[in-house]
């Protein structure tokens, strides 16, 4: 059993498809261990994406992630990290396989609907970034 972090990004929250995205997780064997809607500050988003700080798109990424509320979710299940990545699809929605969340709900490489931890170690750190221990069941 693994846990991983998903973020429903501001574009998907603005489109009112939180429930449709959560349904993808639940319909594919993942369970919701915790979930909340928050509005990230610039400092939050900068810290969360600090591995990308030197990338040319960092400023746009922080601006986008703070442009509206997001939903942060702890997903739980067998192979949850890989399963979530598979359900999300490729970073660029134009390259995402049909039927993936990004193919169906994202419009561009920055407004790409969801975030998902890319390793078990990052998942632990990312969950701790957003949730206190008692908030995760
Ligand atoms: P992910 O793990 O699939 O989300 O992809 P990465 O970890 O490589 O990138 C993190 C996030 O940065 C992506 O989800 C995008 O929102 C954003 N991003 C990545 N590449 C680009 C880019 O070339 N341009 C812009 N504007 N944003 C990007």
CSV table of N, CA and C and ligand atoms in Angstrom, one decimal:
chain,number,residue,atom,x,y,z
A,1,UNK,N,0.8,-1.2,0.0
A,1,UNK,CA,0.0,0.0,0.0
A,1,UNK,C,0.9,1.3,0.0
A,2,UNK,N,0.6,2.2,-0.9
A,2,UNK,CA,1.4,3.4,-1.0
A,2,UNK,C,0.4,4.6,-0.9
A,3,UNK,N,1.0,5.7,-0.5
A,3,UNK,CA,0.3,7.0,-0.6
A,3,UNK,C,1.0,7.9,-1.5
A,4,UNK,N,0.3,8.8,-2.2
A,4,UNK,CA,0.9,9.8,-3.1
A,4,UNK,C,0.1,11.1,-3.1
A,5,UNK,N,0.7,12.1,-3.5
A,5,UNK,CA,0.0,13.4,-3.5
A,5,UNK,C,-0.5,13.8,-4.9
A,6,UNK,N,-1.7,14.2,-5.0
A,6,UNK,CA,-2.3,14.7,-6.2
A,6,UNK,C,-2.6,16.2,-5.9
A,7,UNK,N,-2.5,17.1,-6.9
A,7,UNK,CA,-3.0,18.4,-6.8
A,7,UNK,C,-3.9,18.6,-8.1
A,8,UNK,N,-5.2,19.0,-7.8
A,8,UNK,CA,-6.0,19.4,-8.9
A,8,UNK,C,-5.7,20.9,-9.1
A,9,UNK,N,-5.1,21.3,-10.2
A,9,UNK,CA,-4.5,22.6,-10.4
A,9,UNK,C,-5.6,23.7,-10.7
A,10,UNK,N,-5.3,25.0,-10.6
A,10,UNK,CA,-6.3,26.0,-10.8
A,10,UNK,C,-7.1,26.0,-12.0
A,11,UNK,N,-6.6,25.5,-13.2
A,11,UNK,CA,-7.4,25.4,-14.4
A,11,UNK,C,-8.5,24.4,-14.2
A,12,UNK,N,-8.3,23.3,-13.6
A,12,UNK,CA,-9.3,22.3,-13.5
A,12,UNK,C,-10.3,22.7,-12.4
A,13,UNK,N,-9.8,23.3,-11.4
A,13,UNK,CA,-10.8,23.8,-10.3
A,13,UNK,C,-11.7,24.8,-10.9
A,14,UNK,N,-11.1,25.8,-11.8
A,14,UNK,CA,-12.0,26.8,-12.4
A,14,UNK,C,-13.0,26.2,-13.4
A,15,UNK,N,-12.6,25.1,-14.0
A,15,UNK,CA,-13.6,24.4,-14.9
A,15,UNK,C,-14.7,23.6,-14.2
A,16,UNK,N,-14.6,23.5,-12.8
A,16,UNK,CA,-15.6,22.8,-12.0
A,16,UNK,C,-15.6,21.3,-12.3
A,17,UNK,N,-14.4,20.7,-12.5
A,17,UNK,CA,-14.3,19.3,-12.7
A,17,UNK,C,-13.6,18.5,-11.6
A,18,UNK,N,-13.6,19.1,-10.4
A,18,UNK,CA,-13.0,18.4,-9.2
A,18,UNK,C,-13.6,17.0,-9.1
A,19,UNK,N,-14.9,16.9,-9.1
A,19,UNK,CA,-15.6,15.6,-8.9
A,19,UNK,C,-15.2,14.6,-10.0
A,20,UNK,N,-15.2,15.1,-11.3
A,20,UNK,CA,-14.8,14.2,-12.4
A,20,UNK,C,-13.4,13.7,-12.3
A,21,UNK,N,-12.5,14.5,-11.8
A,21,UNK,CA,-11.1,14.0,-11.6
A,21,UNK,C,-11.0,13.0,-10.4
A,22,UNK,N,-11.7,13.4,-9.3
A,22,UNK,CA,-11.7,12.5,-8.2
A,22,UNK,C,-12.3,11.1,-8.6
A,23,UNK,N,-13.3,11.1,-9.4
A,23,UNK,CA,-13.9,9.9,-9.9
A,23,UNK,C,-12.9,9.0,-10.7
A,24,UNK,N,-12.0,9.6,-11.4
A,24,UNK,CA,-11.0,8.9,-12.1
A,24,UNK,C,-10.1,8.1,-11.1
A,25,UNK,N,-9.8,8.7,-10.0
A,25,UNK,CA,-9.0,8.0,-9.0
A,25,UNK,C,-9.8,6.9,-8.4
A,26,UNK,N,-11.0,7.2,-7.9
A,26,UNK,CA,-11.8,6.2,-7.2
A,26,UNK,C,-12.2,5.0,-8.1
A,27,UNK,N,-12.4,5.3,-9.4
A,27,UNK,CA,-12.8,4.3,-10.3
A,27,UNK,C,-11.7,3.4,-10.7
A,28,UNK,N,-10.5,3.8,-10.4
A,28,UNK,CA,-9.3,3.0,-10.8
A,28,UNK,C,-8.5,2.5,-9.5
A,29,UNK,N,-9.3,2.3,-8.5
A,29,UNK,CA,-8.7,1.6,-7.3
A,29,UNK,C,-8.0,2.4,-6.3
A,30,UNK,N,-7.9,3.7,-6.5
A,30,UNK,CA,-7.3,4.6,-5.5
A,30,UNK,C,-8.3,5.1,-4.5
A,31,UNK,N,-7.9,5.3,-3.2
A,31,UNK,CA,-8.9,5.8,-2.2
A,31,UNK,C,-8.4,7.2,-1.8
A,32,UNK,N,-9.3,8.0,-1.3
A,32,UNK,CA,-9.0,9.4,-0.8
A,32,UNK,C,-8.6,9.3,0.7
A,33,UNK,N,-7.3,9.5,1.0
A,33,UNK,CA,-6.9,9.4,2.4
A,33,UNK,C,-7.1,10.8,3.1
A,34,UNK,N,-7.1,11.9,2.2
A,34,UNK,CA,-7.3,13.2,2.7
A,34,UNK,C,-7.5,14.1,1.5
A,35,UNK,N,-8.2,15.3,1.7
A,35,UNK,CA,-8.5,16.2,0.6
A,35,UNK,C,-8.8,17.5,1.1
A,36,UNK,N,-8.3,18.6,0.6
A,36,UNK,CA,-8.7,20.0,0.9
A,36,UNK,C,-8.4,21.0,-0.2
A,37,UNK,N,-9.2,22.0,-0.2
A,37,UNK,CA,-9.1,23.1,-1.2
A,37,UNK,C,-8.4,24.2,-0.5
A,38,UNK,N,-7.3,24.7,-1.2
A,38,UNK,CA,-6.5,25.8,-0.6
A,38,UNK,C,-6.1,26.8,-1.7
A,39,UNK,N,-5.7,28.0,-1.3
A,39,UNK,CA,-5.1,28.9,-2.3
A,39,UNK,C,-3.7,29.1,-2.0
A,40,UNK,N,-2.8,28.7,-2.8
A,40,UNK,CA,-1.3,28.7,-2.5
A,40,UNK,C,-0.8,30.2,-2.6
A,41,UNK,N,0.1,30.5,-1.7
A,41,UNK,CA,0.8,31.8,-1.8
A,41,UNK,C,1.9,31.6,-2.8
A,42,UNK,N,2.6,32.7,-3.2
A,42,UNK,CA,3.7,32.6,-4.0
A,42,UNK,C,4.9,31.9,-3.3
A,43,UNK,N,5.0,32.1,-2.0
A,43,UNK,CA,6.0,31.4,-1.2
A,43,UNK,C,5.8,29.9,-1.2
A,44,UNK,N,4.5,29.5,-1.0
A,44,UNK,CA,4.1,28.1,-1.0
A,44,UNK,C,4.5,27.4,-2.3
A,45,UNK,N,4.1,28.1,-3.4
A,45,UNK,CA,4.3,27.5,-4.8
A,45,UNK,C,5.7,27.4,-5.1
A,46,UNK,N,6.5,28.5,-4.7
A,46,UNK,CA,7.9,28.5,-5.0
A,46,UNK,C,8.6,27.4,-4.3
A,47,UNK,N,8.2,27.2,-3.0
A,47,UNK,CA,8.9,26.1,-2.2
A,47,UNK,C,8.5,24.8,-2.7
A,48,UNK,N,7.3,24.6,-3.1
A,48,UNK,CA,6.8,23.3,-3.5
A,48,UNK,C,7.5,22.9,-4.8
A,49,UNK,N,7.7,23.9,-5.7
A,49,UNK,CA,8.4,23.6,-7.0
A,49,UNK,C,9.8,24.0,-7.0
A,50,UNK,N,10.5,24.0,-5.9
A,50,UNK,CA,11.8,24.6,-5.8
A,50,UNK,C,12.8,23.8,-6.7
A,51,UNK,N,12.6,22.5,-7.0
A,51,UNK,CA,13.5,21.8,-7.9
A,51,UNK,C,13.5,22.4,-9.3
A,52,UNK,N,12.4,23.1,-9.6
A,52,UNK,CA,12.4,23.7,-11.0
A,52,UNK,C,12.8,25.2,-10.9
A,53,UNK,N,13.4,25.7,-9.8
A,53,UNK,CA,13.7,27.1,-9.7
A,53,UNK,C,14.6,27.7,-10.8
A,54,UNK,N,15.5,26.8,-11.3
A,54,UNK,CA,16.4,27.3,-12.4
A,54,UNK,C,15.8,27.2,-13.8
A,55,UNK,N,14.6,26.6,-13.9
A,55,UNK,CA,14.0,26.3,-15.2
A,55,UNK,C,13.4,27.6,-15.8
A,56,UNK,N,13.4,27.8,-17.1
A,56,UNK,CA,12.9,29.1,-17.6
A,56,UNK,C,11.4,29.3,-17.4
A,57,UNK,N,10.7,28.2,-17.1
A,57,UNK,CA,9.2,28.3,-16.9
A,57,UNK,C,8.8,28.5,-15.5
A,58,UNK,N,9.8,28.6,-14.5
A,58,UNK,CA,9.5,28.6,-13.1
A,58,UNK,C,8.6,29.8,-12.7
A,59,UNK,N,8.8,31.0,-13.2
A,59,UNK,CA,8.0,32.1,-12.9
A,59,UNK,C,6.6,31.9,-13.3
A,60,UNK,N,6.4,31.4,-14.6
A,60,UNK,CA,5.0,31.1,-15.1
A,60,UNK,C,4.3,30.1,-14.3
A,61,UNK,N,5.1,29.1,-13.8
A,61,UNK,CA,4.6,28.0,-13.1
A,61,UNK,C,4.0,28.5,-11.7
A,62,UNK,N,4.8,29.3,-11.1
A,62,UNK,CA,4.4,29.9,-9.8
A,62,UNK,C,3.2,30.8,-10.0
A,63,UNK,N,3.2,31.6,-11.0
A,63,UNK,CA,2.1,32.5,-11.3
A,63,UNK,C,0.8,31.7,-11.5
A,64,UNK,N,0.9,30.6,-12.3
A,64,UNK,CA,-0.2,29.8,-12.6
A,64,UNK,C,-0.8,29.1,-11.4
A,65,UNK,N,0.1,28.5,-10.6
A,65,UNK,CA,-0.3,27.7,-9.4
A,65,UNK,C,-0.9,28.6,-8.3
A,66,UNK,N,-0.7,29.9,-8.4
A,66,UNK,CA,-1.3,30.8,-7.4
A,66,UNK,C,-2.5,31.6,-8.0
A,67,UNK,N,-2.8,31.3,-9.2
A,67,UNK,CA,-3.9,32.1,-9.9
A,67,UNK,C,-5.3,31.8,-9.5
A,68,UNK,N,-5.4,30.7,-8.7
A,68,UNK,CA,-6.8,30.4,-8.1
A,68,UNK,C,-6.6,29.2,-7.2
A,69,UNK,N,-7.7,28.8,-6.5
A,69,UNK,CA,-7.5,27.7,-5.6
A,69,UNK,C,-7.2,26.4,-6.3
A,70,UNK,N,-6.6,25.5,-5.5
A,70,UNK,CA,-6.2,24.1,-5.9
A,70,UNK,C,-6.9,23.1,-4.9
A,71,UNK,N,-6.9,21.9,-5.3
A,71,UNK,CA,-7.4,20.9,-4.3
A,71,UNK,C,-6.2,19.9,-4.1
A,72,UNK,N,-5.7,19.8,-2.9
A,72,UNK,CA,-4.6,18.8,-2.6
A,72,UNK,C,-5.2,17.5,-2.0
A,73,UNK,N,-4.7,16.4,-2.5
A,73,UNK,CA,-5.3,15.1,-2.2
A,73,UNK,C,-4.3,14.1,-1.9
A,74,UNK,N,-4.5,13.4,-0.8
A,74,UNK,CA,-3.6,12.2,-0.6
A,74,UNK,C,-4.4,11.0,-1.1
A,75,UNK,N,-3.7,10.3,-2.1
A,75,UNK,CA,-4.3,9.1,-2.7
A,75,UNK,C,-3.6,7.9,-2.1
A,76,UNK,N,-4.4,6.8,-1.9
A,76,UNK,CA,-3.8,5.7,-1.3
A,76,UNK,C,-4.2,4.4,-2.1
A,77,UNK,N,-3.3,3.5,-2.2
A,77,UNK,CA,-3.7,2.2,-2.9
A,77,UNK,C,-2.4,1.5,-3.3
A,78,UNK,N,-2.6,0.3,-3.9
A,78,UNK,CA,-1.5,-0.5,-4.4
A,78,UNK,C,-0.8,0.3,-5.5
A,79,UNK,N,0.5,0.4,-5.5
A,79,UNK,CA,1.3,1.2,-6.5
A,79,UNK,C,0.7,2.5,-6.8
A,80,UNK,N,0.3,3.3,-5.7
A,80,UNK,CA,-0.4,4.5,-5.9
A,80,UNK,C,0.4,5.6,-6.7
A,81,UNK,N,1.7,5.6,-6.5
A,81,UNK,CA,2.5,6.6,-7.2
A,81,UNK,C,2.4,6.4,-8.7
A,82,UNK,N,2.7,5.2,-9.1
A,82,UNK,CA,2.7,4.9,-10.6
A,82,UNK,C,1.3,4.9,-11.1
A,83,UNK,N,0.4,4.4,-10.4
A,83,UNK,CA,-1.0,4.4,-10.9
A,83,UNK,C,-1.5,5.8,-11.1
A,84,UNK,N,-1.2,6.7,-10.2
A,84,UNK,CA,-1.6,8.1,-10.4
A,84,UNK,C,-1.0,8.7,-11.6
A,85,UNK,N,0.3,8.5,-11.8
A,85,UNK,CA,1.1,9.0,-12.9
A,85,UNK,C,0.4,8.5,-14.3
A,86,UNK,N,0.1,7.2,-14.2
A,86,UNK,CA,-0.6,6.6,-15.4
A,86,UNK,C,-1.9,7.3,-15.7
A,87,UNK,N,-2.7,7.5,-14.7
A,87,UNK,CA,-4.0,8.1,-14.9
A,87,UNK,C,-3.9,9.6,-15.3
A,88,UNK,N,-2.8,10.3,-14.9
A,88,UNK,CA,-2.6,11.7,-15.2
A,88,UNK,C,-2.3,11.9,-16.7
A,89,UNK,N,-1.4,11.0,-17.3
A,89,UNK,CA,-0.9,11.2,-18.7
A,89,UNK,C,0.2,12.1,-18.7
A,90,UNK,N,0.8,12.3,-19.9
A,90,UNK,CA,2.0,13.1,-20.1
A,90,UNK,C,1.9,14.5,-19.7
A,91,UNK,N,3.0,15.2,-19.3
A,91,UNK,CA,3.0,16.6,-18.8
A,91,UNK,C,2.3,17.5,-19.9
A,92,UNK,N,2.7,17.3,-21.1
A,92,UNK,CA,2.1,18.1,-22.2
A,92,UNK,C,0.8,17.4,-22.7
A,93,UNK,N,-0.4,18.0,-22.5
A,93,UNK,CA,-1.6,17.3,-22.8
A,93,UNK,C,-1.7,16.8,-24.3
A,94,UNK,N,-1.0,17.5,-25.1
A,94,UNK,CA,-1.0,17.1,-26.6
A,94,UNK,C,-0.3,15.7,-26.7
A,95,UNK,N,0.5,15.4,-25.8
A,95,UNK,CA,1.2,14.1,-25.8
A,95,UNK,C,0.5,13.0,-24.9
A,96,UNK,N,-0.5,13.5,-24.2
A,96,UNK,CA,-1.1,12.5,-23.2
A,96,UNK,C,-2.0,11.5,-23.9
A,97,UNK,N,-1.9,10.3,-23.5
A,97,UNK,CA,-2.7,9.2,-24.1
A,97,UNK,C,-4.2,9.5,-23.9
A,98,UNK,N,-5.0,9.1,-24.9
A,98,UNK,CA,-6.5,9.2,-24.8
A,98,UNK,C,-7.0,8.6,-23.5
A,99,UNK,N,-7.9,9.2,-22.9
A,99,UNK,CA,-8.5,8.7,-21.7
A,99,UNK,C,-7.8,9.1,-20.4
A,100,UNK,N,-6.7,9.7,-20.5
A,100,UNK,CA,-6.0,10.2,-19.3
A,100,UNK,C,-6.6,11.5,-18.9
A,101,UNK,N,-6.3,11.9,-17.6
A,101,UNK,CA,-6.9,13.1,-17.0
A,101,UNK,C,-6.4,14.3,-17.9
A,102,UNK,N,-5.1,14.4,-18.2
A,102,UNK,CA,-4.6,15.5,-18.9
A,102,UNK,C,-5.2,15.6,-20.3
A,103,UNK,N,-5.3,14.4,-21.0
A,103,UNK,CA,-5.9,14.4,-22.4
A,103,UNK,C,-7.3,15.0,-22.3
A,104,UNK,N,-8.0,14.7,-21.2
A,104,UNK,CA,-9.5,15.0,-21.2
A,104,UNK,C,-9.7,16.4,-20.6
A,105,UNK,N,-8.9,16.9,-19.7
A,105,UNK,CA,-9.2,18.1,-18.9
A,105,UNK,C,-8.2,19.2,-19.1
A,106,UNK,N,-7.0,19.0,-19.6
A,106,UNK,CA,-5.9,20.0,-19.7
A,106,UNK,C,-5.9,20.7,-21.0
A,107,UNK,N,-5.4,22.0,-21.0
A,107,UNK,CA,-5.3,22.7,-22.3
A,107,UNK,C,-3.9,23.0,-22.7
A,108,UNK,N,-2.9,23.0,-21.8
A,108,UNK,CA,-1.6,23.4,-22.2
A,108,UNK,C,-0.6,22.8,-21.2
A,109,UNK,N,0.7,22.9,-21.6
A,109,UNK,CA,1.8,22.3,-20.7
A,109,UNK,C,1.8,22.9,-19.3
A,110,UNK,N,1.4,24.2,-19.2
A,110,UNK,CA,1.4,24.8,-17.8
A,110,UNK,C,0.0,24.6,-17.2
A,111,UNK,N,-1.0,24.8,-17.9
A,111,UNK,CA,-2.4,24.6,-17.3
A,111,UNK,C,-2.7,23.1,-17.6
A,112,UNK,N,-2.1,22.2,-16.9
A,112,UNK,CA,-2.2,20.8,-17.2
A,112,UNK,C,-3.0,20.0,-16.2
A,113,UNK,N,-3.9,20.6,-15.5
A,113,UNK,CA,-5.0,20.0,-14.7
A,113,UNK,C,-4.6,19.3,-13.4
A,114,UNK,N,-3.5,18.6,-13.4
A,114,UNK,CA,-3.1,17.9,-12.2
A,114,UNK,C,-1.6,17.8,-12.0
A,115,UNK,N,-1.2,17.7,-10.7
A,115,UNK,CA,0.1,17.3,-10.3
A,115,UNK,C,0.1,15.9,-9.7
A,116,UNK,N,1.2,15.2,-9.8
A,116,UNK,CA,1.3,13.9,-9.1
A,116,UNK,C,2.7,13.6,-8.7
A,117,UNK,N,2.9,13.2,-7.5
A,117,UNK,CA,4.3,12.9,-7.1
A,117,UNK,C,4.9,11.9,-8.1
A,118,UNK,N,6.2,12.0,-8.3
A,118,UNK,CA,6.9,11.1,-9.3
A,118,UNK,C,7.7,10.0,-8.7
A,119,UNK,N,7.8,10.0,-7.3
A,119,UNK,CA,8.5,8.8,-6.7
A,119,UNK,C,7.9,8.7,-5.3
A,120,UNK,N,8.1,7.6,-4.6
A,120,UNK,CA,7.6,7.4,-3.3
A,120,UNK,C,8.2,8.3,-2.3
A,121,UNK,N,9.5,8.6,-2.5
A,121,UNK,CA,10.2,9.6,-1.6
A,121,UNK,C,9.6,11.0,-1.7
A,122,UNK,N,9.4,11.4,-3.0
A,122,UNK,CA,8.8,12.7,-3.2
A,122,UNK,C,7.4,12.8,-2.7
A,123,UNK,N,6.7,11.6,-2.8
A,123,UNK,CA,5.3,11.6,-2.3
A,123,UNK,C,5.3,11.9,-0.8
A,124,UNK,N,6.2,11.2,-0.1
A,124,UNK,CA,6.2,11.4,1.4
A,124,UNK,C,6.5,12.9,1.7
A,125,UNK,N,7.4,13.5,1.0
A,125,UNK,CA,7.8,14.9,1.3
A,125,UNK,C,6.6,15.8,0.9
A,126,UNK,N,6.0,15.5,-0.2
A,126,UNK,CA,4.9,16.4,-0.7
A,126,UNK,C,3.7,16.3,0.2
A,127,UNK,N,3.4,15.1,0.7
A,127,UNK,CA,2.3,14.9,1.6
A,127,UNK,C,2.5,15.7,2.9
A,128,UNK,N,3.8,15.6,3.4
A,128,UNK,CA,4.1,16.3,4.6
A,128,UNK,C,4.1,17.9,4.4
A,129,UNK,N,4.4,18.3,3.2
A,129,UNK,CA,4.3,19.7,2.8
A,129,UNK,C,2.9,20.3,3.1
A,130,UNK,N,1.9,19.5,2.7
A,130,UNK,CA,0.5,20.1,2.8
A,130,UNK,C,-0.3,19.6,3.9
A,131,UNK,N,0.0,18.4,4.5
A,131,UNK,CA,-0.9,17.9,5.5
A,131,UNK,C,-0.2,17.6,6.8
A,132,UNK,N,-0.8,17.9,7.9
A,132,UNK,CA,-0.4,17.5,9.3
A,132,UNK,C,-0.7,16.0,9.4
A,133,UNK,N,0.1,15.2,10.2
A,133,UNK,CA,-0.1,13.8,10.3
A,133,UNK,C,-1.6,13.4,10.7
A,134,UNK,N,-2.2,14.2,11.6
A,134,UNK,CA,-3.6,13.9,12.0
A,134,UNK,C,-4.6,14.1,10.9
A,135,UNK,N,-4.2,14.8,9.8
A,135,UNK,CA,-5.2,15.1,8.7
A,135,UNK,C,-5.2,13.9,7.7
A,136,UNK,N,-4.3,13.0,7.8
A,136,UNK,CA,-4.2,11.9,6.8
A,136,UNK,C,-4.7,10.6,7.5
A,137,UNK,N,-5.7,10.0,7.0
A,137,UNK,CA,-6.3,8.9,7.6
A,137,UNK,C,-5.7,7.6,7.0
B,1,LIG,P1,4.9,16.6,-14.2
B,1,LIG,O1,5.6,15.8,-13.2
B,1,LIG,O2,4.3,15.8,-15.3
B,1,LIG,O3,3.9,17.6,-13.6
B,1,LIG,O4,6.0,17.5,-14.9
B,1,LIG,P2,7.4,18.2,-14.4
B,1,LIG,O5,7.7,17.8,-13.0
B,1,LIG,O6,8.4,18.1,-15.5
B,1,LIG,O7,7.0,19.8,-14.4
B,1,LIG,C1,6.2,20.3,-13.3
B,1,LIG,C2,5.2,21.3,-13.9
B,1,LIG,O8,5.9,22.4,-14.5
B,1,LIG,C3,4.3,20.7,-15.0
B,1,LIG,O9,3.2,19.9,-14.6
B,1,LIG,C4,3.9,21.9,-15.8
B,1,LIG,O10,2.8,22.5,-15.1
B,1,LIG,C5,5.1,22.8,-15.6
B,1,LIG,N1,5.9,22.8,-16.8
B,1,LIG,C6,6.8,21.8,-17.2
B,1,LIG,N2,7.4,22.1,-18.4
B,1,LIG,C7,6.9,23.3,-18.8
B,1,LIG,C8,7.2,24.2,-19.9
B,1,LIG,O11,8.0,23.8,-20.8
B,1,LIG,N3,6.5,25.4,-19.9
B,1,LIG,C9,5.7,25.7,-18.9
B,1,LIG,N4,5.0,26.9,-18.9
B,1,LIG,N5,5.4,24.9,-17.8
B,1,LIG,C10,6.0,23.7,-17.7
